[in-house]
Short mmCIF file of C-alpha atoms in Angstrom, two decimals:
data_model
loop_
_atom_site.label_atom_id
_atom_site.label_comp_id
_atom_site.label_asym_id
_atom_site.label_seq_id
_atom_site.Cartn_x
_atom_site.Cartn_y
_atom_site.Cartn_z
CA UNK A 116 59.27 -44.13 24.65
CA UNK A 117 56.11 -44.45 22.29
CA UNK A 118 56.56 -42.66 19.06
CA UNK A 119 53.59 -40.69 19.26
CA UNK A 120 54.39 -39.18 22.52
CA UNK A 121 57.61 -38.57 21.19
CA UNK A 122 56.35 -36.47 18.02
CA UNK A 123 54.06 -34.58 20.71
CA UNK A 124 57.20 -33.61 22.80
CA UNK A 125 59.19 -32.44 19.63
CA UNK A 126 55.83 -30.44 18.32
CA UNK A 127 55.79 -28.90 21.86
CA UNK A 128 59.35 -27.74 21.83
CA UNK A 129 58.93 -26.27 18.35
CA UNK A 130 55.87 -24.20 19.03
CA UNK A 131 57.36 -22.99 22.15
CA UNK A 132 60.48 -22.07 20.48
CA UNK A 133 58.09 -20.33 17.62
CA UNK A 134 56.20 -18.56 20.41
CA UNK A 135 59.68 -17.17 21.96
CA UNK A 136 60.70 -15.90 18.55
CA UNK A 137 57.72 -14.39 17.50
CA UNK A 138 56.86 -12.41 20.83
CA UNK A 139 60.34 -12.13 21.98
CA UNK A 140 61.30 -9.93 19.04
CA UNK A 141 58.26 -7.61 19.17
CA UNK A 142 58.56 -4.21 20.87
CA UNK A 143 58.42 -4.69 24.73
CA UNK A 144 59.89 -8.27 24.82
CA UNK A 145 58.74 -11.05 26.76
CA UNK A 146 58.69 -9.91 30.45
CA UNK A 147 58.33 -6.19 30.00
CA UNK A 148 54.96 -6.06 28.99
CA UNK A 149 51.95 -7.74 30.68
CA UNK A 150 49.94 -8.46 27.53
CA UNK A 151 52.94 -10.06 25.71
CA UNK A 152 53.39 -12.04 28.97
CA UNK A 153 49.80 -13.05 28.91
CA UNK A 154 49.97 -13.94 25.09
CA UNK A 155 52.88 -16.14 25.91
CA UNK A 156 50.96 -17.85 28.41
CA UNK A 157 47.90 -18.34 26.39
CA UNK A 158 49.81 -19.72 23.40
CA UNK A 159 51.84 -22.23 25.30
CA UNK A 160 48.72 -23.44 27.28
CA UNK A 161 46.89 -23.65 23.70
CA UNK A 162 49.86 -25.58 22.45
CA UNK A 163 49.96 -28.01 25.54
CA UNK A 164 46.31 -28.63 25.63
CA UNK A 165 45.98 -29.29 21.93
CA UNK A 166 49.19 -31.83 21.84
CA UNK A 167 47.83 -33.66 25.05
CA UNK A 168 44.33 -34.15 23.48
CA UNK A 169 45.72 -35.28 20.38
CA UNK A 170 48.50 -37.71 21.73
CA UNK A 171 45.83 -39.05 24.04
CA UNK A 172 43.45 -39.85 21.31
CA UNK A 173 45.78 -41.25 18.76
CA UNK A 174 47.35 -43.78 21.44
CA UNK A 175 43.53 -44.51 22.40
CA UNK A 176 42.92 -45.66 18.88
CA UNK A 177 46.13 -47.56 18.67
CA UNK A 178 45.63 -49.56 21.82
CA UNK A 179 41.60 -49.80 22.44
CA UNK A 180 39.83 -53.08 21.59
CA UNK A 181 36.25 -53.11 20.66
CA UNK A 182 34.00 -54.74 23.54
CA UNK A 183 30.27 -54.87 24.52
CA UNK A 184 27.03 -56.54 23.02
CA UNK A 185 26.74 -56.06 19.29
CA UNK A 186 22.83 -55.00 18.30
CA UNK A 187 21.13 -57.40 15.93
CA UNK A 188 20.83 -54.63 13.12
CA UNK A 189 23.64 -55.06 10.80
CA UNK A 190 24.24 -52.70 7.62
CA UNK A 191 26.55 -54.42 5.11
CA UNK A 192 28.84 -55.57 8.00
CA UNK A 193 28.64 -52.29 9.86
CA UNK A 194 27.29 -53.07 13.26
CA UNK A 195 26.43 -50.88 16.49
CA UNK A 196 27.10 -51.55 20.15
CA UNK A 197 24.30 -51.54 22.62
CA UNK A 198 26.23 -48.92 24.88
CA UNK A 199 24.28 -46.73 27.40
CA UNK A 200 23.82 -43.00 25.94
CA UNK A 201 26.27 -40.87 27.87
CA UNK A 202 24.70 -38.85 30.38
CA UNK A 203 25.70 -35.59 29.08
CA UNK A 204 24.11 -36.38 25.72
CA UNK A 205 20.82 -37.42 27.44
CA UNK A 206 20.56 -34.26 29.47
CA UNK A 207 21.32 -32.23 26.08
CA UNK A 208 18.62 -33.95 24.50
CA UNK A 209 15.90 -33.49 26.97
CA UNK A 210 16.95 -29.90 27.15
CA UNK A 211 16.44 -29.39 23.35
CA UNK A 212 12.99 -31.25 23.36
CA UNK A 213 11.96 -28.94 26.16
CA UNK A 214 13.28 -25.79 24.26
CA UNK A 215 11.72 -27.02 21.03
CA UNK A 216 8.22 -27.08 22.63
CA UNK A 217 8.70 -23.71 23.82
CA UNK A 218 10.05 -22.41 20.49
CA UNK A 219 7.17 -23.90 18.78
CA UNK A 220 4.60 -22.76 21.21
CA UNK A 221 5.78 -19.25 22.23
CA UNK A 222 9.17 -18.57 21.17
CA UNK A 223 8.57 -18.33 17.17
CA UNK A 224 5.16 -17.22 17.09
CA UNK A 225 5.94 -14.23 19.55
CA UNK A 226 9.46 -13.26 18.31
CA UNK A 227 9.21 -14.15 14.36
CA UNK A 228 10.22 -11.45 12.07
CA UNK A 229 7.06 -9.96 10.50
CA UNK A 230 7.10 -7.31 7.66
CA UNK A 231 3.90 -5.79 8.78
CA UNK A 232 5.11 -5.75 12.32
CA UNK A 233 8.26 -3.93 11.44
CA UNK A 234 5.81 -1.26 9.69
CA UNK A 235 3.68 -1.01 12.58
CA UNK A 236 6.55 -0.42 14.68
CA UNK A 237 7.98 2.00 12.16
CA UNK A 238 4.77 4.08 12.12
CA UNK A 239 4.30 4.01 16.08
CA UNK A 240 8.10 5.53 16.41
CA UNK A 241 7.29 8.20 13.87
CA UNK A 242 3.76 8.91 15.28
CA UNK A 243 5.28 9.31 18.65
CA UNK A 244 8.14 11.60 17.54
CA UNK A 245 5.70 13.65 15.48
CA UNK A 246 3.38 14.13 18.12
CA UNK A 247 6.05 15.04 20.60
CA UNK A 248 7.51 17.39 18.35
CA UNK A 249 4.39 19.06 17.14
CA UNK A 250 2.35 18.70 20.48
CA UNK A 251 1.94 22.53 21.03
CA UNK A 252 2.38 24.26 17.45
CA UNK A 253 1.91 27.90 17.24
CA UNK A 254 0.10 29.21 13.80
CA UNK A 255 3.40 29.82 11.98
CA UNK A 256 4.52 26.38 12.34
CA UNK A 257 0.93 25.07 11.34
CA UNK A 258 1.32 27.16 8.38
CA UNK A 259 4.74 26.02 7.35
CA UNK A 260 3.84 22.53 7.77
CA UNK A 261 0.48 22.95 6.06
CA UNK A 262 2.64 24.41 3.22
CA UNK A 263 4.65 21.17 2.78
CA UNK A 264 1.76 18.97 2.94
CA UNK A 265 -0.06 20.94 0.25
CA UNK A 266 2.97 20.64 -1.96
CA UNK A 267 2.81 16.91 -1.72
CA UNK A 268 -1.06 16.20 -1.42
CA UNK A 269 -2.71 19.27 -3.04
CA UNK A 270 -0.35 20.82 -5.75
CA UNK A 271 -1.42 17.96 -8.24
CA UNK A 272 -4.82 19.48 -8.75
CA UNK A 273 -4.65 22.84 -7.25
CA UNK A 274 -1.06 23.74 -8.40
CA UNK A 275 2.39 24.55 -6.79
CA UNK A 276 1.07 28.20 -6.40
CA UNK A 277 -2.49 27.02 -5.39
CA UNK A 278 -4.08 28.80 -8.33
CA UNK A 279 -6.03 25.92 -9.48
CA UNK A 280 -3.86 25.30 -12.81
CA UNK A 281 -6.15 27.60 -15.14
CA UNK A 282 -9.32 26.53 -13.77
CA UNK A 283 -8.50 22.80 -13.56
CA UNK A 284 -9.23 22.97 -9.68
CA UNK A 285 -10.33 25.60 -7.25
CA UNK A 286 -7.96 28.83 -6.91
CA UNK A 287 -7.26 28.72 -3.19
CA UNK A 288 -6.03 32.18 -2.98
CA UNK A 289 -9.31 33.47 -3.03
CA UNK A 290 -12.41 32.02 -1.22
CA UNK A 291 -14.56 31.50 -4.00
CA UNK A 292 -14.65 32.39 -7.79
CA UNK A 293 -18.04 33.79 -9.23
CA UNK A 294 -18.48 30.36 -11.19
CA UNK A 295 -18.71 28.88 -7.67
CA UNK A 296 -20.89 31.10 -6.30
CA UNK A 297 -23.16 30.88 -9.54
CA UNK A 298 -23.01 26.98 -9.50
CA UNK A 299 -23.91 26.76 -5.93
CA UNK A 300 -26.85 29.19 -5.98
CA UNK A 301 -28.13 27.69 -8.85
CA UNK A 302 -27.64 23.94 -7.80
CA UNK A 303 -27.96 24.45 -3.99
CA UNK A 304 -25.38 22.70 -1.92
CA UNK A 305 -25.20 19.57 0.29
CA UNK A 306 -21.81 19.34 1.63
CA UNK A 307 -22.97 19.33 5.41
CA UNK A 308 -20.09 21.47 5.81
CA UNK A 309 -19.23 22.22 9.61
CA UNK A 310 -22.01 20.12 11.15
CA UNK A 311 -24.84 21.66 9.28
CA UNK A 312 -27.47 19.44 8.79
CA UNK A 313 -29.61 21.55 6.41
CA UNK A 314 -28.82 21.73 2.86
CA UNK A 315 -28.53 24.72 1.15
CA UNK A 316 -31.56 24.96 -1.34
CA UNK A 317 -30.90 25.55 -5.08
CA UNK A 318 -32.45 28.53 -6.72
CA UNK A 319 -35.77 27.48 -6.56
CA UNK A 320 -35.67 28.12 -2.78
CA UNK A 321 -33.71 31.14 -2.47
CA UNK A 322 -35.84 34.42 -2.12
CA UNK A 323 -34.81 37.91 -2.36
CA UNK A 324 -36.34 39.50 0.47
CA UNK A 325 -36.13 42.86 -1.17
CA UNK A 326 -38.38 41.95 -4.08
CA UNK A 327 -40.06 39.04 -2.36
CA UNK A 328 -39.66 36.88 -5.32
CA UNK A 329 -37.37 34.19 -6.24
CA UNK A 330 -33.59 34.95 -7.13
CA UNK A 331 -33.20 36.14 -10.75
CA UNK A 332 -30.44 35.20 -13.24
CA UNK A 333 -29.18 38.76 -12.99
CA UNK A 334 -29.42 38.78 -9.42
CA UNK A 335 -27.21 35.61 -9.36
CA UNK A 336 -24.74 37.22 -11.80
CA UNK A 337 -24.60 40.38 -9.56
CA UNK A 338 -24.23 38.58 -6.14
CA UNK A 339 -21.80 36.07 -7.68
CA UNK A 340 -19.55 38.64 -8.31
CA UNK A 341 -20.21 40.56 -5.17
CA UNK A 342 -19.20 37.41 -2.99
CA UNK A 343 -16.13 36.64 -5.50
CA UNK A 344 -14.93 40.08 -4.95
CA UNK A 345 -14.70 39.67 -1.37
CA UNK A 346 -18.05 41.17 -0.36
CA UNK A 347 -17.35 44.33 -2.29
CA UNK A 348 -19.02 46.26 -5.33
CA UNK A 349 -22.61 45.79 -6.69
CA UNK A 350 -24.93 43.14 -4.83
CA UNK A 351 -24.62 43.87 -1.24
CA UNK A 352 -28.57 44.37 -1.21
CA UNK A 353 -29.18 40.70 -2.92
CA UNK A 354 -26.74 39.37 -0.39
CA UNK A 355 -28.23 40.91 2.69
CA UNK A 356 -31.85 40.11 1.14
CA UNK A 357 -31.15 36.32 0.03
CA UNK A 358 -27.88 35.03 1.70
CA UNK A 359 -27.32 37.15 4.99
CA UNK A 360 -30.06 35.05 6.71
CA UNK A 361 -27.95 31.97 6.91
CA UNK A 362 -24.47 33.09 5.84
CA UNK A 363 -24.32 36.28 8.02
CA UNK A 364 -24.62 39.91 7.04
CA UNK A 365 -20.82 40.00 6.67
CA UNK A 366 -20.74 36.45 4.83
CA UNK A 367 -18.86 35.04 7.74
CA UNK A 368 -21.43 32.42 8.48
CA UNK A 369 -22.91 30.97 11.54
CA UNK A 370 -21.89 28.06 13.73
CA UNK A 371 -23.98 25.15 12.52
CA UNK A 372 -26.05 26.96 9.97
CA UNK A 373 -23.94 28.16 7.22
CA UNK A 374 -19.96 28.32 6.35
CA UNK A 375 -17.86 31.64 6.26
CA UNK A 376 -17.93 32.70 2.52
CA UNK A 377 -15.83 35.75 3.08
CA UNK A 378 -12.94 33.92 3.95
CA UNK A 379 -11.31 30.41 4.57
CA UNK A 380 -10.96 29.19 8.11
CA UNK A 381 -9.16 26.04 9.10
CA UNK A 382 -12.55 24.31 10.21
CA UNK A 383 -13.89 24.53 6.92
CA UNK A 384 -10.77 23.27 5.04
CA UNK A 385 -10.66 20.43 7.74
CA UNK A 386 -14.31 19.67 6.61
CA UNK A 387 -13.83 19.43 2.92
CA UNK A 388 -10.55 17.07 3.54
CA UNK A 389 -12.85 14.96 5.65
CA UNK A 390 -15.66 14.79 3.31
CA UNK A 391 -14.53 15.63 -0.05
CA UNK A 392 -16.62 18.17 -2.24
CA UNK A 393 -18.26 18.24 -5.54
CA UNK A 394 -18.71 21.71 -7.04
CA UNK A 395 -18.71 23.80 -10.23
CA UNK A 396 -15.05 22.66 -11.20
CA UNK A 397 -15.38 18.99 -10.70
CA UNK A 398 -15.21 16.29 -7.74
CA UNK A 399 -12.32 16.60 -5.17
CA UNK A 400 -12.03 13.08 -3.06
CA UNK A 401 -11.66 13.34 0.90
CA UNK A 402 -8.15 13.08 2.16
CA UNK A 403 -8.62 10.86 5.06
CA UNK A 404 -4.93 9.51 4.71
CA UNK A 405 -3.90 12.72 6.73
CA UNK A 406 -3.93 13.02 10.12
CA UNK A 407 -6.05 15.43 12.46
CA UNK A 408 -2.95 17.49 13.00
CA UNK A 409 -1.82 17.65 9.33
CA UNK A 410 -5.37 18.51 8.13
CA UNK A 411 -5.57 21.33 10.67
CA UNK A 412 -2.06 22.72 9.76
CA UNK A 413 -3.25 22.31 5.89
CA UNK A 414 -6.48 24.81 7.09
CA UNK A 415 -3.92 27.16 8.50
CA UNK A 416 -1.74 27.19 5.30
CA UNK A 417 -4.72 27.71 2.95
CA UNK A 418 -6.44 30.13 5.40
CA UNK A 419 -3.11 32.00 5.18
CA UNK A 420 -3.16 32.23 1.19
CA UNK A 421 -5.99 34.46 0.92
CA UNK A 422 -5.33 36.80 4.19
CA UNK B 213 10.94 -51.65 4.50
CA UNK B 214 13.95 -49.23 5.50
CA UNK B 215 16.47 -52.43 4.41
CA UNK B 216 14.64 -52.29 1.09
CA UNK B 217 14.62 -48.78 0.57
CA UNK B 218 18.41 -48.72 1.21
CA UNK B 219 18.70 -51.22 -1.63
CA UNK B 220 16.88 -49.39 -3.92
CA UNK B 221 18.38 -45.79 -4.31
CA UNK B 222 15.86 -44.74 -7.03
CA UNK B 223 12.64 -45.31 -4.70
CA UNK B 224 14.62 -44.01 -1.86
CA UNK B 225 15.07 -40.73 -3.85
CA UNK B 226 11.44 -40.88 -4.31
CA UNK B 227 10.74 -41.21 -0.72
CA UNK B 228 12.72 -38.33 0.15
CA UNK B 229 11.34 -35.97 -2.52
CA UNK B 230 7.36 -37.10 -1.25
CA UNK B 231 8.17 -36.44 2.40
CA UNK B 232 9.95 -33.14 1.54
CA UNK B 233 7.22 -32.15 -0.72
CA UNK B 234 4.44 -33.04 1.94
CA UNK B 235 6.34 -30.82 4.59
CA UNK B 236 6.30 -28.14 1.81
CA UNK B 237 2.43 -28.42 1.01
CA UNK B 238 1.67 -28.33 4.76
CA UNK B 239 3.47 -25.11 5.17
CA UNK B 240 2.58 -23.30 1.85
CA UNK B 241 -0.94 -24.20 1.26
CA UNK B 242 -3.25 -23.10 4.10
CA UNK B 243 -1.44 -19.63 4.08
CA UNK B 244 -1.82 -19.42 0.66
CA UNK B 245 -5.17 -20.48 0.48
CA UNK B 246 -6.02 -17.82 3.09
CA UNK B 247 -4.29 -14.95 1.60
CA UNK B 248 -5.85 -15.45 -1.78
CA UNK B 249 -9.22 -14.84 -0.50
CA UNK B 250 -10.70 -11.45 -1.61
CA UNK B 251 -10.19 -9.08 1.03
CA UNK B 252 -13.56 -7.53 2.41
CA UNK B 253 -14.98 -4.67 0.00
CA UNK B 254 -12.85 -6.20 -3.00
CA UNK B 255 -15.22 -6.43 -5.76
CA UNK B 256 -14.89 -8.07 -9.33
CA UNK B 257 -14.76 -5.27 -12.39
CA UNK B 258 -17.60 -3.93 -13.88
CA UNK B 259 -18.01 -4.46 -18.03
CA UNK B 260 -16.70 -0.81 -18.40
CA UNK B 261 -13.86 -1.04 -15.79
CA UNK B 262 -12.72 -4.16 -17.42
CA UNK B 263 -12.49 -2.56 -20.79
CA UNK B 264 -10.73 0.30 -18.93
CA UNK B 265 -8.44 -2.23 -17.68
CA UNK B 266 -7.69 -3.79 -21.20
CA UNK B 267 -6.93 -0.26 -22.33
CA UNK B 268 -4.35 0.23 -19.36
CA UNK B 269 -2.80 -3.13 -20.38
CA UNK B 270 -2.98 -2.30 -23.95
CA UNK B 271 -1.01 1.12 -23.47
CA UNK B 272 1.41 -0.57 -21.24
CA UNK B 273 0.73 1.67 -18.34
CA UNK B 274 2.06 -1.05 -16.04
CA UNK B 275 5.60 -0.14 -17.51
CA UNK B 276 5.93 2.70 -15.79
CA UNK B 277 3.36 2.69 -13.03
CA UNK B 278 3.01 -0.05 -10.25
CA UNK B 279 0.15 -1.40 -8.54
CA UNK B 280 1.57 -2.49 -5.24
CA UNK B 281 2.03 -0.56 -2.35
CA UNK B 282 4.63 -1.58 0.06
CA UNK B 283 4.56 -1.37 3.73
CA UNK B 284 6.74 1.39 4.42
CA UNK B 285 5.86 4.49 5.91
CA UNK B 286 6.94 6.91 3.18
CA UNK B 287 4.56 4.69 0.69
CA UNK B 288 1.47 4.59 2.88
CA UNK B 289 1.66 8.25 3.61
CA UNK B 290 1.84 8.88 -0.06
CA UNK B 291 -0.59 6.26 -1.53
CA UNK B 292 -2.54 5.08 1.49
CA UNK B 293 -2.97 1.68 3.07
CA UNK B 294 -0.24 -1.12 2.04
CA UNK B 295 -1.60 -3.41 -0.46
CA UNK B 296 -2.82 -6.74 0.64
CA UNK B 297 -2.98 -10.11 -1.50
CA UNK B 298 -6.77 -10.43 -1.50
CA UNK B 299 -7.12 -7.16 -3.32
CA UNK B 300 -5.68 -8.74 -6.31
CA UNK B 301 -8.25 -11.71 -6.18
CA UNK B 302 -10.03 -10.76 -9.50
CA UNK B 303 -6.85 -9.07 -11.22
CA UNK B 304 -6.44 -11.39 -14.01
CA UNK B 305 -3.24 -10.91 -14.54
CA UNK B 306 -2.15 -8.97 -11.57
CA UNK B 307 -0.65 -5.45 -12.54
CA UNK B 308 2.08 -5.15 -9.70
CA UNK B 309 4.51 -3.79 -12.21
CA UNK B 310 8.29 -3.70 -11.21
CA UNK B 311 9.43 -0.04 -11.98
CA UNK B 312 7.94 3.12 -10.78
CA UNK B 313 8.77 5.79 -13.64
CA UNK B 314 5.30 7.48 -12.59
CA UNK B 315 3.66 6.82 -9.13
CA UNK B 316 1.93 3.84 -7.87
CA UNK B 317 -1.67 3.53 -8.69
CA UNK B 318 -2.96 0.93 -6.91
CA UNK B 319 -5.16 3.36 -4.73
CA UNK B 320 -5.44 6.29 -7.34
CA UNK B 321 -9.24 6.40 -7.10
CA UNK B 322 -8.95 7.43 -3.56
CA UNK B 323 -7.31 10.65 -4.13
CA UNK B 324 -7.84 11.54 -8.10
CA UNK B 325 -11.02 12.11 -9.94
CA UNK B 326 -12.87 12.13 -13.38
CA UNK B 327 -12.00 15.45 -14.17
CA UNK B 328 -8.51 15.29 -12.94
CA UNK B 329 -7.64 12.20 -14.98
CA UNK B 330 -9.38 13.91 -17.95
CA UNK B 331 -7.05 16.95 -17.81
CA UNK B 332 -3.98 14.68 -17.20
CA UNK B 333 -4.51 12.27 -19.96
CA UNK B 334 -4.92 15.02 -22.14
CA UNK B 335 -1.96 17.02 -21.31
CA UNK B 336 0.10 15.64 -18.30
CA UNK B 337 2.52 18.33 -18.21
CA UNK B 338 -0.39 21.02 -17.67
CA UNK B 339 -1.45 19.18 -14.72
CA UNK B 340 1.79 17.89 -13.18
CA UNK B 341 5.00 20.44 -14.06
CA UNK B 342 7.68 18.58 -15.52
CA UNK B 343 5.92 15.27 -16.02
CA UNK B 344 7.64 13.34 -18.66
CA UNK B 345 4.31 11.35 -19.25
CA UNK B 346 3.23 11.23 -22.71
CA UNK B 347 0.01 12.59 -23.40
CA UNK B 348 -2.83 10.04 -24.69
CA UNK B 349 -5.16 11.97 -26.73
CA UNK B 350 -6.31 9.08 -28.92
CA UNK B 351 -8.13 7.64 -26.18
CA UNK B 352 -10.43 10.27 -26.55
CA UNK B 353 -11.61 9.22 -30.13
CA UNK B 354 -10.78 5.44 -29.97
CA UNK B 355 -14.09 3.18 -28.97
CA UNK B 356 -13.49 0.90 -26.00
CA UNK B 357 -13.77 -2.76 -26.63
CA UNK B 358 -16.74 -3.84 -24.57
CA UNK B 359 -17.08 -7.05 -26.50
CA UNK B 360 -13.69 -8.38 -25.15
CA UNK B 361 -14.54 -7.17 -21.75
CA UNK B 362 -18.02 -9.02 -21.36
CA UNK B 363 -16.48 -11.92 -23.08
CA UNK B 364 -13.66 -11.93 -20.26
CA UNK B 365 -16.41 -11.68 -17.70
CA UNK B 366 -18.16 -14.65 -18.98
CA UNK B 367 -15.09 -16.63 -18.71
CA UNK B 368 -13.95 -15.70 -15.25
CA UNK B 369 -17.44 -16.26 -14.07
CA UNK B 370 -17.52 -19.74 -15.39
CA UNK B 371 -13.94 -20.94 -14.87
CA UNK B 372 -13.15 -19.09 -11.59
CA UNK B 373 -16.42 -18.85 -10.18
CA UNK B 374 -15.94 -14.89 -9.65
CA UNK B 375 -19.14 -13.71 -7.72
CA UNK B 376 -20.98 -12.05 -10.38
CA UNK B 377 -24.60 -11.11 -9.63
CA UNK B 378 -23.73 -12.43 -6.08
CA UNK B 379 -23.95 -10.41 -2.61
CA UNK B 380 -20.47 -9.39 -1.84
CA UNK B 381 -19.55 -7.91 1.74
CA UNK B 382 -18.27 -4.55 1.94
CA UNK B 383 -16.39 -2.59 4.61
CA UNK B 384 -19.13 -0.97 6.38
CA UNK B 385 -20.72 -4.41 6.98
CA UNK B 386 -23.35 -4.28 4.43
CA UNK B 387 -23.53 -6.09 1.02
CA UNK B 388 -22.88 -4.89 -2.51
CA UNK B 389 -23.78 -6.71 -5.97
CA UNK B 390 -21.63 -6.20 -9.39
CA UNK B 391 -24.07 -7.00 -12.12
CA UNK B 392 -23.16 -9.27 -15.10
CA UNK B 393 -25.79 -8.93 -17.98
CA UNK B 394 -27.32 -11.95 -19.55
CA UNK B 395 -26.58 -10.97 -23.05
CA UNK B 396 -23.89 -8.84 -24.86
CA UNK B 397 -26.49 -6.35 -25.65
CA UNK B 398 -27.23 -6.00 -21.81
CA UNK B 399 -23.82 -5.53 -20.83
CA UNK B 400 -23.26 -2.79 -23.76
CA UNK B 401 -26.40 -1.09 -22.23
CA UNK B 402 -24.84 -1.48 -18.53
CA UNK B 403 -21.50 -0.13 -19.75
CA UNK B 404 -22.85 2.87 -21.47
CA UNK B 405 -25.03 3.60 -18.39
CA UNK B 406 -21.85 3.75 -16.28
CA UNK B 407 -20.07 5.57 -19.02
CA UNK B 408 -22.55 8.44 -19.15
CA UNK B 409 -22.04 9.15 -15.10
CA UNK B 410 -18.53 9.30 -15.86
CA UNK B 411 -18.98 11.36 -19.13
CA UNK B 412 -21.07 13.58 -16.97
CA UNK B 413 -17.96 14.81 -15.07
CA UNK B 414 -15.87 15.38 -18.23
CA UNK B 415 -15.66 18.50 -20.15
CA UNK B 416 -14.46 17.26 -23.32
CA UNK B 417 -17.30 17.71 -25.83
CA UNK B 418 -16.29 15.16 -28.12
CA UNK B 419 -16.28 12.71 -25.38
CA UNK B 420 -19.69 13.80 -24.45
CA UNK B 421 -21.03 13.51 -27.89
CA UNK B 422 -19.85 10.14 -28.56
CA UNK B 423 -21.24 8.82 -25.11
CA UNK B 424 -24.59 10.43 -26.21
CA UNK B 425 -24.39 8.60 -29.27
CA UNK B 426 -24.00 5.21 -27.52
CA UNK B 427 -20.41 5.03 -28.03
CA UNK B 428 -17.76 4.82 -25.24
CA UNK B 429 -14.47 6.07 -25.82
CA UNK B 430 -11.25 4.35 -24.32
CA UNK B 431 -10.62 7.51 -21.94
CA UNK B 432 -14.11 6.76 -20.28
CA UNK B 433 -13.67 3.08 -20.04
CA UNK B 434 -10.00 3.78 -18.48
CA UNK B 435 -11.51 6.60 -15.79
CA UNK B 436 -14.03 3.89 -14.69
CA UNK B 437 -10.98 1.44 -13.91
CA UNK B 438 -8.73 4.10 -12.36
CA UNK B 439 -11.59 5.33 -10.28
CA UNK B 440 -12.27 1.96 -9.10
CA UNK B 441 -8.56 1.24 -7.76
CA UNK B 442 -9.16 2.08 -3.98
#
């Protein structure tokens, strides 16, 4: 018998014995447990196949003689036979070629990882969830959402309590301050709030119907305090004679003519968020980074502050 | 040829390097050339903005503030659209930063204004409770260096062909132009005109007086720069 075959048989016996010992001594033994039986069968099959293949190729290396026609190319004495390409290799080669063309044209461009693509998916998923969760909000939920938006986006200027941080920004706990009213009366307003096309004129265009003359400094001070106090106190006649024509007798404004100056409305806040504002205190930028739902929620929150 | 290369390892190595380098160039360069083009709406800095940028660098603002918004929902919600490489086309050097002790500033001009910056730079904690940012009060007195800013403008125009005095497309489809004066005096006059517009929105009387007297404090230049970051 050949030495290699003999080594194979001995190895097979050793591996079978090792399997028997390893599994036979575990709980369940060799035959009582279907899993153990299968494991033994698998281990024996693996050992048998491995030994058969190794023996076959070692024998082949010992006995095979090189035959066939040599190619003309020769690399330092190492030559190459002109053998046919095995059919399996040829099929594999053609298959990979076809796959490569697909991968180059469609596979990679369509499926490649993209950071921006991942971002877009993240945003789309978040928006879908957000829209589903807040499709029909009641006013209390809007106010709650508005407060959290306020703390992130508005509090840096208006303060956590919306008090405007000592006059550094508008105090949103009240509709207007006397300073702002005075500024608007003196300089006019061109904020195009709520779709109004006509800008509010400055003091040179504001007549007091009671005196039939332009509004005076003293009247401006009085009416500014009147509006800032929530339409109370002195100045009701001046307001009625000068401001009420556009802002309404109660200061609640008129659609497409003038905004509400007696109190906040969500529409007014949304308009300021869309367009920004430049007034007595300074310049507020537009906040178009917020979605329409968020702006509306913020409007409800700010309206709720002065109610 | 291949037999010859196989017998000369040095030239073989050179050949390998050239092949791989060529493949790398083909992969990298076209995309790089495209991405480094200015995005629509990106403008070169005016003289005053550039002087403000120098103030920003001089005070190491970039040590605590980044100028790079990453494409994550949490960041774009807070800071605006994620940054594009073409937006840094006129930044020399870029100020991406690698640490955010303070917030990102790449689009701070979109949500903060002159009066806010004035309050904040004078006393940050008064505007942002708990802020650990120091006050930068000397900026309200120190004059900004317009000469250096103008010199840099001239240099980048000549060396990198930055489009000063040329039409630049804007986001709304129109065009705009960033003026570069012919002389230093002209540049100073332009910077002062821009400074006056900013000082009009400020409250500090010393700053207003300095600008009225033809001087430009650093704070005005810095605010011009920050307002331009959009």
